[in-house]
Amino acid sequence: MTSPLEKGNHMLFKEFSHLYIGILNPYDLIASKLFRGTAVDFEDCLMLMKSRKESINLTKVEEHVKELASYDISEKRIIENLEHFLNIVKKEALYG
């Protein structure tokens, strides 16, 4: 598992002389939302996928969530959330 603090695993939000504020990359944002798995979380993930369709690889999302879920005690529930989200994406016809 790679750290979100490593270069390329986060995005700059704001930088000051002695302070760097970064946000999670889209894959970690989606994963964190799917770990919780509320209706709002699925909507947030879908909105992010729609807004970044060209730059987010759905296969990478699936692999990333599965990898992270393997470290969690609730792996089965997280995979079910992922499958539900993938069905939503398919229904919305975002990816082929």
XYZ file of C-alpha atoms in Angstrom:
96
model
C 0.000 0.000 0.000
C 1.429 3.377 -0.979
C 1.230 6.430 1.224
C -0.983 9.319 0.102
C 1.881 11.563 1.214
C 4.177 10.278 -1.555
C 4.598 12.470 -4.620
C 1.801 11.897 -7.116
C -0.570 10.423 -4.528
C -2.127 13.742 -3.519
C -3.004 17.087 -5.075
C -1.939 20.548 -3.980
C -4.758 22.631 -2.555
C -2.827 25.628 -1.213
C 0.782 26.336 -0.347
C 2.177 28.977 1.976
C 5.789 29.692 2.889
C 5.933 26.927 5.533
C 2.686 25.068 4.961
C 1.564 22.698 2.215
C -2.107 21.739 2.128
C -2.806 18.721 -0.019
C -5.913 16.686 -0.705
C -6.268 13.015 -1.516
C -6.054 11.878 -5.109
C -9.348 10.811 -6.747
C -8.700 7.097 -6.146
C -8.210 7.561 -2.406
C -11.202 9.925 -2.215
C -13.435 7.352 -3.885
C -12.051 4.559 -1.697
C -12.673 6.536 1.489
C -16.251 7.221 0.420
C -16.885 3.572 -0.470
C -15.530 2.448 2.884
C -18.351 4.371 4.556
C -20.896 3.630 1.842
C -23.829 5.944 2.520
C -26.119 7.172 -0.261
C -24.386 10.556 -0.146
C -21.003 8.835 -0.502
C -22.149 7.024 -3.659
C -23.466 10.320 -5.064
C -20.144 12.035 -4.273
C -18.195 9.251 -5.999
C -20.440 9.431 -9.032
C -20.057 13.208 -9.241
C -16.258 12.868 -9.039
C -16.275 10.185 -11.733
C -18.422 12.364 -14.000
C -16.244 15.436 -13.507
C -12.972 13.556 -14.060
C -14.112 10.876 -16.510
C -11.079 11.253 -18.781
C -8.526 11.036 -15.968
C -9.987 8.321 -13.712
C -9.428 4.701 -14.685
C -12.338 2.579 -13.453
C -10.217 -0.589 -13.360
C -7.694 1.219 -11.172
C -10.511 2.358 -8.857
C -11.676 -1.238 -8.482
C -8.168 -2.594 -7.862
C -7.341 0.176 -5.391
C -10.514 -0.279 -3.329
C -10.049 -4.062 -3.251
C -6.447 -3.687 -2.098
C -7.387 -1.279 0.682
C -10.382 -3.398 1.690
C -8.108 -6.407 2.161
C -6.561 -4.607 5.154
C -9.936 -3.932 6.804
C -11.985 -6.136 9.091
C -15.110 -5.244 7.063
C -13.668 -6.336 3.720
C -16.886 -8.063 2.579
C -19.036 -4.979 3.252
C -16.569 -2.712 1.436
C -16.486 -5.016 -1.608
C -20.298 -4.987 -1.627
C -20.182 -1.166 -1.576
C -17.712 -1.247 -4.468
C -19.936 -3.600 -6.473
C -22.949 -1.378 -5.809
C -20.989 1.650 -6.990
C -19.772 -0.152 -10.130
C -23.400 -1.010 -10.919
C -24.316 2.668 -10.560
C -21.476 3.648 -12.901
C -22.610 1.020 -15.415
C -26.233 2.208 -15.176
C -25.093 5.795 -15.786
C -23.101 4.549 -18.822
C -20.000 6.462 -17.744
C -17.575 3.829 -18.951
C -17.820 1.226 -21.733
